[in-house]
Coordinates of C-alpha atoms in Angstrom, one line a residue:
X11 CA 4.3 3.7 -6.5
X12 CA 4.2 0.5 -4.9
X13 CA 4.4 -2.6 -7.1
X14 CA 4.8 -6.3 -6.8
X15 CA 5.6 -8.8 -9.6
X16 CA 4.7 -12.3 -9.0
X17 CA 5.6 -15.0 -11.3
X18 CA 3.3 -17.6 -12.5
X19 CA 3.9 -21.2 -13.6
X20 CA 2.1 -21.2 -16.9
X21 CA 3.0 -24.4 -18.8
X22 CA 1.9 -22.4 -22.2
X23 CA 3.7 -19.1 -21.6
X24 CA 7.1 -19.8 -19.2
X25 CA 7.5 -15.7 -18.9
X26 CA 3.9 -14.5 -17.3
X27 CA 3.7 -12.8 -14.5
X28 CA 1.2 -11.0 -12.0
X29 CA 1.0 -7.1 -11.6
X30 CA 0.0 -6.2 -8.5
X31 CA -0.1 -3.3 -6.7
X32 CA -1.9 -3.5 -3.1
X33 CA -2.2 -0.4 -2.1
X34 CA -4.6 1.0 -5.0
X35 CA -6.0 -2.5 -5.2
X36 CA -5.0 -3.3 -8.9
X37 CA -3.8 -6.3 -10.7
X38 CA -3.3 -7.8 -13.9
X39 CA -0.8 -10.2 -15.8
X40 CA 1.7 -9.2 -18.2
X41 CA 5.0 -10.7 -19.6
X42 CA 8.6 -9.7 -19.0
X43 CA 9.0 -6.7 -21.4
X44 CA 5.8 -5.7 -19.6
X45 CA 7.2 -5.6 -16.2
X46 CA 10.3 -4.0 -17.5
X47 CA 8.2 -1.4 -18.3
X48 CA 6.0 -1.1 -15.0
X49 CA 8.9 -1.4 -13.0
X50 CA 10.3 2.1 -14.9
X51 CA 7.1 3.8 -14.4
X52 CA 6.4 3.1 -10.9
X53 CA 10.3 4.8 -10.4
X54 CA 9.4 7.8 -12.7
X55 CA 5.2 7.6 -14.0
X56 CA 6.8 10.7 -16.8
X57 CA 9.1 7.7 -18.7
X58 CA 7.9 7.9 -22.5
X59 CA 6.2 4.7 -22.9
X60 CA 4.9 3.3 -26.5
X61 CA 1.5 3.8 -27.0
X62 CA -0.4 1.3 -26.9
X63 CA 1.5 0.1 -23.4
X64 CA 0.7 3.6 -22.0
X65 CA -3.1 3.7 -23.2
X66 CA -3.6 -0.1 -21.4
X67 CA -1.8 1.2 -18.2
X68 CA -4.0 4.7 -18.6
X69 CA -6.9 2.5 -19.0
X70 CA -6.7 0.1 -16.3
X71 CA -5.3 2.6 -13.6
X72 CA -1.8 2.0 -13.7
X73 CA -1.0 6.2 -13.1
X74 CA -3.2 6.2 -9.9
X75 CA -0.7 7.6 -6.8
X76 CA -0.9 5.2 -4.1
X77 CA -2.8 6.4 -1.4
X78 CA -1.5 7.0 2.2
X79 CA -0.9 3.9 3.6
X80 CA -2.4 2.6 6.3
X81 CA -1.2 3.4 10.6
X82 CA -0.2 0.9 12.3
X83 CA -1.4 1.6 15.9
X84 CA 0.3 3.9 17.9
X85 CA 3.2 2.8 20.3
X86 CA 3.1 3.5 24.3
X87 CA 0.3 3.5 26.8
X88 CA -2.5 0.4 26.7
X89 CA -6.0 2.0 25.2
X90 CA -7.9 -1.2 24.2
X91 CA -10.6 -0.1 21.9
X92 CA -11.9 -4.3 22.3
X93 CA -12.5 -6.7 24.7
X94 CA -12.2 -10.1 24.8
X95 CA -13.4 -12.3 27.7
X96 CA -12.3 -16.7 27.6
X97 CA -14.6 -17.1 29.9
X98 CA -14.0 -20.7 31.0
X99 CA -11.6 -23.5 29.9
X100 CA -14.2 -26.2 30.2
X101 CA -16.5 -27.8 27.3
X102 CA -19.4 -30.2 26.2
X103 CA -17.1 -31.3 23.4
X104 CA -13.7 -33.5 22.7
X105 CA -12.6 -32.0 19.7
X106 CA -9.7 -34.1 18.2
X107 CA -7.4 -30.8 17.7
X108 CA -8.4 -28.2 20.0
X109 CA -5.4 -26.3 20.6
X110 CA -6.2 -25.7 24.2
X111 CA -7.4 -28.9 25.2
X112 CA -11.0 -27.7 26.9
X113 CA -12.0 -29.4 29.6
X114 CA -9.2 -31.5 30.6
X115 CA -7.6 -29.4 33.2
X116 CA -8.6 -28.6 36.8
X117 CA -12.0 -26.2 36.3
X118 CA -11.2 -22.4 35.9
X119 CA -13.7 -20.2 35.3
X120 CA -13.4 -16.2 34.8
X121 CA -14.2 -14.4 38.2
X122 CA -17.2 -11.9 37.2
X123 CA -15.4 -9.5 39.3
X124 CA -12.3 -9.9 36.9
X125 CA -15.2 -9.9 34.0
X126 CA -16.8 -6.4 35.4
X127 CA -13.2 -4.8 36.2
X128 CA -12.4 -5.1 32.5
X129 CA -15.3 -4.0 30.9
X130 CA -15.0 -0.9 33.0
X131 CA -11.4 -0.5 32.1
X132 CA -11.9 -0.9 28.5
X133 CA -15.0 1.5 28.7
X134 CA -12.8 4.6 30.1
X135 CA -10.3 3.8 27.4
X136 CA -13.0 4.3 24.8
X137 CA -14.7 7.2 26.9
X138 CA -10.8 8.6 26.7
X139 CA -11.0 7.9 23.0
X140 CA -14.1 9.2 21.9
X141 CA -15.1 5.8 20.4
X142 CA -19.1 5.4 19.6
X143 CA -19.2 1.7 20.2
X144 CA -18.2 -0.7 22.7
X145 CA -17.0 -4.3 21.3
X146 CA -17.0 -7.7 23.6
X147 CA -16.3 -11.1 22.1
X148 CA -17.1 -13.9 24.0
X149 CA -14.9 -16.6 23.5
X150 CA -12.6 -18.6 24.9
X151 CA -10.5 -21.6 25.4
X152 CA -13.5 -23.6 26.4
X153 CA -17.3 -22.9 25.6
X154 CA -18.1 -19.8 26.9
X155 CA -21.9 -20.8 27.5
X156 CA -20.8 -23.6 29.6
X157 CA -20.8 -20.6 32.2
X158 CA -24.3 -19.3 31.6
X159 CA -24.8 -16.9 34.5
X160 CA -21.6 -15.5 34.1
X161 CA -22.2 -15.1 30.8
X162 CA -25.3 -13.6 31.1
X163 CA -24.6 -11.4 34.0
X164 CA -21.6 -10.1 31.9
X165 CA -23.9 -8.8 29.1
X166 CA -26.3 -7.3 31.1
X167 CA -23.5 -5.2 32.8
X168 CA -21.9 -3.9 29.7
X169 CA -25.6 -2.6 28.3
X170 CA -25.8 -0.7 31.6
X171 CA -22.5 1.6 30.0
X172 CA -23.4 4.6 27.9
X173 CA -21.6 3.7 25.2
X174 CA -23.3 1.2 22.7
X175 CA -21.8 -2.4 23.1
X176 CA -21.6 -4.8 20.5
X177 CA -21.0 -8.4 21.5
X178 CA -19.8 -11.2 19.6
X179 CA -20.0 -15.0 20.5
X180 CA -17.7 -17.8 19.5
X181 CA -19.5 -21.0 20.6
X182 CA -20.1 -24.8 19.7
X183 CA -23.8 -24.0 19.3
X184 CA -24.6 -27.0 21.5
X185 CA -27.2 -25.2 23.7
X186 CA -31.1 -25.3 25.0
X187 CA -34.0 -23.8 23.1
X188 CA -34.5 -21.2 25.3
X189 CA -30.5 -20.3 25.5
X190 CA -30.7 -20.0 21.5
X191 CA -34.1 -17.4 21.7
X192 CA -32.0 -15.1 24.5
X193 CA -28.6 -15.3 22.2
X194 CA -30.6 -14.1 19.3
X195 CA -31.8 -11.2 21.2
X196 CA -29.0 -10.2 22.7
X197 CA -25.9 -11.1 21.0
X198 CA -24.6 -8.8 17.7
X199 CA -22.9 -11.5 16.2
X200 CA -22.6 -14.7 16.3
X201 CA -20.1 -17.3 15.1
X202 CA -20.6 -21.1 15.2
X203 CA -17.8 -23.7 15.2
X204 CA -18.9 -26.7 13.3
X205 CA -17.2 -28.6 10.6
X206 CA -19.7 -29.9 8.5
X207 CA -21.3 -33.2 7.5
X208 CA -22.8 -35.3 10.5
X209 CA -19.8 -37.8 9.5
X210 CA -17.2 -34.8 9.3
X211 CA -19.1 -33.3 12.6
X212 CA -18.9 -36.3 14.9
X213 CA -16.0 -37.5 14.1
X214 CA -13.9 -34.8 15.0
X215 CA -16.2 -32.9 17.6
X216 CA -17.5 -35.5 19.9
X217 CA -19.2 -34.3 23.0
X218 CA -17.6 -35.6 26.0
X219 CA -19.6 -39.1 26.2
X220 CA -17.8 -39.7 22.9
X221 CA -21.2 -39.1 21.1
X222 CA -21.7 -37.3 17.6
X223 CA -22.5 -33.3 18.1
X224 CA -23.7 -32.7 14.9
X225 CA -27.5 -33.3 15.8
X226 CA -27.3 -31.0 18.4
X227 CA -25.7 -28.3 16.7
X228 CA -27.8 -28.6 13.5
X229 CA -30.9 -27.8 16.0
X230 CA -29.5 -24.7 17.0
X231 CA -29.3 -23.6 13.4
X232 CA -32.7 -24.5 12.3
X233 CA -34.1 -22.9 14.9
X234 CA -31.5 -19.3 14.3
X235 CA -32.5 -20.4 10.4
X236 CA -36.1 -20.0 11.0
X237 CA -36.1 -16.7 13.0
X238 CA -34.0 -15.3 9.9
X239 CA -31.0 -14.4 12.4
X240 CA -27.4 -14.1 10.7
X241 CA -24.7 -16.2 12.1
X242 CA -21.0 -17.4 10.8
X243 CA -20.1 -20.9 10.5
X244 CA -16.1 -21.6 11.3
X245 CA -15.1 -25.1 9.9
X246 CA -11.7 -26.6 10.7
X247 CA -10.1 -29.5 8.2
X248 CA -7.6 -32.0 9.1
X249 CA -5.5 -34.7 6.8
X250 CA -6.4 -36.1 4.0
X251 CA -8.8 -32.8 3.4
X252 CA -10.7 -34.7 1.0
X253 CA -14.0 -34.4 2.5
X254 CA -14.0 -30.4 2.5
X255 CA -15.6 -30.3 -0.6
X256 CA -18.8 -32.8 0.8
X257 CA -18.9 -31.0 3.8
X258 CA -19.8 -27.3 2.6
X259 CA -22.1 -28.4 -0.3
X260 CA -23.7 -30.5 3.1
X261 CA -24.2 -27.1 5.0
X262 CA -25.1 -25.4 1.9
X263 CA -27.9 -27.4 1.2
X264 CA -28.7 -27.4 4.8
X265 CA -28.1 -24.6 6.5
X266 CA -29.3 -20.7 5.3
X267 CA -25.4 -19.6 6.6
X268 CA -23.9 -17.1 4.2
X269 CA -20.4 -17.2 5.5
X270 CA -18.4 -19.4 6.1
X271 CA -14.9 -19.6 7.1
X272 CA -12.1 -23.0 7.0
X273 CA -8.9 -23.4 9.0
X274 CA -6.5 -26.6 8.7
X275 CA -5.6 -28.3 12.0
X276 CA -2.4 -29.9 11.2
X277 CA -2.1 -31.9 14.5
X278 CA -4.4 -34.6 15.7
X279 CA -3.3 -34.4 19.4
X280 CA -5.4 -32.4 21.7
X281 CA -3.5 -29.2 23.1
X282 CA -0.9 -29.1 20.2
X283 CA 0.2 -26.7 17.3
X284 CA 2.3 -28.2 14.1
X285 CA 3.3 -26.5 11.3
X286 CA 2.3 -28.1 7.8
X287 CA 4.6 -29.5 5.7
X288 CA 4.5 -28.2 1.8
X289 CA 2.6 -31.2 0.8
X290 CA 0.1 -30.8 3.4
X291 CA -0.4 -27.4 2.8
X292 CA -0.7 -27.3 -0.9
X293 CA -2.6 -30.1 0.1
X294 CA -5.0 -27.9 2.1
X295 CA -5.0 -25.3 -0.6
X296 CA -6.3 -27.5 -3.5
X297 CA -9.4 -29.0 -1.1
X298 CA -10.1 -25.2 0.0
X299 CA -10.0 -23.7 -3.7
X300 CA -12.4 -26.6 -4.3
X301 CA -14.9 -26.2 -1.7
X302 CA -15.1 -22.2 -2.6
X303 CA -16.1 -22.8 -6.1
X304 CA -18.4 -25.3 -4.6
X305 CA -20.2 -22.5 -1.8
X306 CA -20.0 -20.0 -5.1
X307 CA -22.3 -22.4 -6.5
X308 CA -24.8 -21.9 -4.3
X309 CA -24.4 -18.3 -3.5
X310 CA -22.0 -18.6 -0.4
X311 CA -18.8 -17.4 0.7
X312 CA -16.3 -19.2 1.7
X313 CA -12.7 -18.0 3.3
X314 CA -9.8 -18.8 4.9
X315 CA -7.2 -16.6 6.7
X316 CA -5.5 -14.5 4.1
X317 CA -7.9 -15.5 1.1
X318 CA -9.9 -12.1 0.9
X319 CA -7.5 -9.7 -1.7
X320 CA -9.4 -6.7 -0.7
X321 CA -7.9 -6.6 2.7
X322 CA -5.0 -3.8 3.2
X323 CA -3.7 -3.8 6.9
X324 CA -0.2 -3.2 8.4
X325 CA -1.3 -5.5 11.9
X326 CA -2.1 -9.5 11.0
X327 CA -4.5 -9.2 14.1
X328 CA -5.8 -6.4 16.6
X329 CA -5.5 -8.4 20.1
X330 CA -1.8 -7.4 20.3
X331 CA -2.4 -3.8 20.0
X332 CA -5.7 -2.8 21.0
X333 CA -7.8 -5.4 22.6
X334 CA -7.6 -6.4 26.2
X335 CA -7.6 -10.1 26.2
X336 CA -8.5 -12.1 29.6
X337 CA -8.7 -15.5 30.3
X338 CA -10.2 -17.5 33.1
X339 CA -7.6 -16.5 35.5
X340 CA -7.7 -13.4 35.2
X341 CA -4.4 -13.0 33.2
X342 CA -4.3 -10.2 30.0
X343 CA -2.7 -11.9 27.0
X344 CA -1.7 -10.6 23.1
X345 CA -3.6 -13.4 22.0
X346 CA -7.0 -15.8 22.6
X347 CA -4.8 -18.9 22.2
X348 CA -2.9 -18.3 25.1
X349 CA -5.0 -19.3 27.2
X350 CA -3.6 -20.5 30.3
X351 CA 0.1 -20.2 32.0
X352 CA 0.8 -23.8 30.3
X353 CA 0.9 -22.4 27.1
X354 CA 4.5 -22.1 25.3
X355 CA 4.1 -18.6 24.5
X356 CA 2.6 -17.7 27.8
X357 CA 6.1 -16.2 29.5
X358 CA 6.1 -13.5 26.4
X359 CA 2.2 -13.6 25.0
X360 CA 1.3 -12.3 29.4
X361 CA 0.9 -8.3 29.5
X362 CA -0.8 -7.9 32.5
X363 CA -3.5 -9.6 35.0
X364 CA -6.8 -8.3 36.6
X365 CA -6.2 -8.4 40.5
X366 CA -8.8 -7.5 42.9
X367 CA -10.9 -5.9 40.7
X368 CA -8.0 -3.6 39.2
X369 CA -6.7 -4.1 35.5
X370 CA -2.6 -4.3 35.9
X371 CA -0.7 -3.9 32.8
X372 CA 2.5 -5.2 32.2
X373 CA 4.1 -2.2 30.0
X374 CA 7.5 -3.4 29.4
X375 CA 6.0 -6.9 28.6
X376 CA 3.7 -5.1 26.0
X377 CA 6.9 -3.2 24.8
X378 CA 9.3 -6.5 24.5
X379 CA 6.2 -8.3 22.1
X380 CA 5.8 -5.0 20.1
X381 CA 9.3 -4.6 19.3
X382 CA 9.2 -8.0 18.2
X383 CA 6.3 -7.7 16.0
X384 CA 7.7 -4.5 14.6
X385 CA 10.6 -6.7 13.9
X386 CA 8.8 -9.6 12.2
X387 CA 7.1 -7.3 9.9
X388 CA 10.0 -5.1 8.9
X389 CA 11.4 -8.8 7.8
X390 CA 8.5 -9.0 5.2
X391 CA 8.9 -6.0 3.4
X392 CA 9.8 -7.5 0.0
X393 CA 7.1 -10.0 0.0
X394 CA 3.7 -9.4 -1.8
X395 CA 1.9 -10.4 1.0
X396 CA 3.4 -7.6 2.9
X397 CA 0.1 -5.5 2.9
X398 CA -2.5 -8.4 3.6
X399 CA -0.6 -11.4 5.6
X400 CA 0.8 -8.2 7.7
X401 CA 3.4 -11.0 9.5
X402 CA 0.8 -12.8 9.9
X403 CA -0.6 -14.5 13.0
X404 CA 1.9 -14.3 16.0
X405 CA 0.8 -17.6 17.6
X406 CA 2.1 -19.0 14.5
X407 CA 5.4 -18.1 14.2
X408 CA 6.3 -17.4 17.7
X409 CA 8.4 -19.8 19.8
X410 CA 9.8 -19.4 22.9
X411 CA 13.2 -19.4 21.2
X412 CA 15.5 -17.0 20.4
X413 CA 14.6 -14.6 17.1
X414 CA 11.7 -17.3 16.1
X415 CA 9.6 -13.8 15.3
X416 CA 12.2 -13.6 12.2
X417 CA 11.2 -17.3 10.9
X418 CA 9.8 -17.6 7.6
X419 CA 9.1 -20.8 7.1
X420 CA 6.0 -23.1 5.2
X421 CA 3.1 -21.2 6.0
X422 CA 4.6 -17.9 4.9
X423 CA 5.0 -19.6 0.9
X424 CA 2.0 -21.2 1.4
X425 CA -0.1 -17.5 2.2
X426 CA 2.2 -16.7 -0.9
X427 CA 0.8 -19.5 -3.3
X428 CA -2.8 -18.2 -1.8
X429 CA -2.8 -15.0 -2.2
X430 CA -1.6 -15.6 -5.4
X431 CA -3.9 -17.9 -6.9
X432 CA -6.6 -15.3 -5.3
X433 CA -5.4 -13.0 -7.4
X434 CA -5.3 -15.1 -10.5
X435 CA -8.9 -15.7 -9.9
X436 CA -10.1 -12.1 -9.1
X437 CA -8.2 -11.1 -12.9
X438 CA -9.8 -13.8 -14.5
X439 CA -13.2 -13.0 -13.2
X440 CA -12.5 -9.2 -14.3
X441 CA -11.6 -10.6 -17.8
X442 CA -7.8 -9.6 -17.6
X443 CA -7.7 -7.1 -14.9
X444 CA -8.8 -6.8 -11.0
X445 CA -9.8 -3.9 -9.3
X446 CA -10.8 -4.0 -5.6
X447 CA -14.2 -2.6 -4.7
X448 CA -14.2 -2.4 -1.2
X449 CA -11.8 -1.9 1.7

């Protein structure tokens, strides 16, 4: 029986502390004698307990066996079950913090024979696998409808497959009317980046004339608003945070989008990852809790990375595993950020490149990065966030030196003080006691 007790600064009670057991999806708060007493039971459920204890734990589920926990996936050979295709490193926009500076370097765009050989390779994996659907995301360190015709010609190959394909689209939403009515036809899913008010938008995503975006994009979702099509909106924050709260009530009241997703950038320099420091983080933290009260209010959802407590995984993302990643030149990466051979991580992150129409992986590369992220997740088996941060995000804690997979640094106490207070509010919504509904 797998349990976790977290404490809780409580300036009325010093001794309170979380229950919380992942794997059956339960938690509650109790004091010290009470996790005395859980502790015991979850070594030997047949300890006599006193009554009234043992009729609470009966009655809020305590007893249930953990279930079998979750695979991760399966060491050896490359079957991608996913594909993702950056399609180009160029964009319309200038965004203050975009990790892989779009549009500044020397024009690379994803051969479609490159594109073609890895939808076919991907489809024999799934053929192999017996897999009913086919999945394509369509992303990218650039704005992958800068390449129309590529684009375009890409979808219309996969749908020629006999498997079904689903295909997902990460895009600025900065695109023509008639570009919008094929998207909404033809695309599964869609997610639009955007971060919020026109002030919020423009200032940090100017298109390349140094212009505001936000009337643009706004077009784009009136017009997906008013043919009832379902999309995503994915803000990203930066320092001070204190407009967060403005700019989700602003797409709330203007925008039908049901979910909605925040990051925090933490640099302000085009092509650069920092880590927070505590302040900023907690920082981050506060505006987010905020702004999700605030979407609650009118019926939305709002998340962030590692804020859903119904989550149970033993991977923090699939593109290591199973998803063949490819970016304009032709390279197969563990992850969508690396996007091009300048990137730090791009020396371990490389498993493999598409050359003359033939899909080459690297399987001793793929072995090196999944011993590693074995080894980064062994190193978090005591903490509570073992079963939903999974290790979390490689990008993130990987450097290019030595044993940086077995750094725990800020961002691992700050998914700890979120998953936390995620919890706190889940019990207090279940008057005293959460139980997770869905997997």
């Amino acid at each position: 029986m797998e349990l976790y007790t977290i404490p809780i600064a409580n300036a009325d009670q010093d001794d309170a502390f979380i229950l919380y057991r992942p794997l059956i999806g339960l938690a509650f708060i109790g004091n010290r004698s009470m996790v005395k007493v859980a502790q015991s039971l979850a070594q030997d459920p047949s300890l006599p307990v006193r009554e009234d204890i043992g009729a609470f734990l009966e009655q809020v589920g305590f007893f249930t066996p953990d279930p079998p926990v979750p695979m991760p996936p399966p060491a050896g050979a490359f079957n991608p079950q996913s594909l993702a295709l950056l399609l180009t490193n160029q964009c319309q926009l200038r965004c203050i913090y975009c990790y892989a500076a779009a549009g500044e370097f020397p024009t690379q765009h994803l051969p479609l024979e490159a594109g073609f050989a890895a939808i076919d390779y991907v489809y024999e994996s799934l053929k192999r696998s017996g897999f009913p659907r086919f999945s394509i995301s369509l992303h990218g360190g650039g704005e992958p409808t800068f390449v129309w015709k590529t684009l375009k010609a890409l979808v219309e190959y996969a749908k020629q497959k006999s498997i079904p394909c689903d295909f997902n689209l990460t895009s600025n939403g900065i695109w023509s009317k008639q570009q919008t009515e094929w998207i909404m036809k033809n695309i599964s899913a869609v997610g639009i980046s955007m971060d919020g008010s026109p002030s919020t938008q423009d200032a940090q995503r100017p298109i390349v004339s140094g212009n505001g975006s936000s009337r643009l994009v706004m077009r784009t979702l009136r017009q997906m608003d008013e043919s009832g099509f379902s999309y995503g909106l994915r803000l990203t924050a930066v320092p001070p945070f204190d407009r967060l709260i403005d700019d989700i009530r602003y797409l709330c009241e203007n925008t039908l989008c049901q979910e909605m997703q925040v990051e925090a950038a933490f640099n302000t320099r085009r092509g650069e990852e920092n880590e927070p420091n505590m302040e900023e983080g907690l920082a981050f933290l506060k505006a987010f809790f905020a702004a999700q009260r605030e979407a609650e209010r009118y019926g939305r959802r709002l998340r962030c990375a590692g804020s859903d407590v119904n989550k149970i995984t033993t991977i923090a993302c699939s593109s290591p595993f199973n998803t063949l990643v490819v970016t304009p030149q032709s390279n197969i990466v563990a992850c969508f950020e690396i996007v091009n051979d300048r990137h730090p991580l791009a020396g371990m992150g490389t498993i493999g490149r598409i050359n003359e129409g033939r899909v080459q992986i690297d399987e001793e590369a793929r072995a090196r990065l999944w011993q590693k992220i074995e080894a980064r997740r062994a190193s978090c088996r005591e903490c509570f966030c073992y079963w939903s941060c999974a290790g979390d995000c490689l990008i993130r804690w990987f450097t290019p030196q030595p044993n940086s997979h077995l750094h725990h640094g800020v961002r691992c106490e700050l998914n700890r003080v979120l998953l936390r207070e995620m919890l706190m509010k889940q019990v207090a919504a279940g008057q005293g006691v959460w139980k997770r509904t869905t997997h």
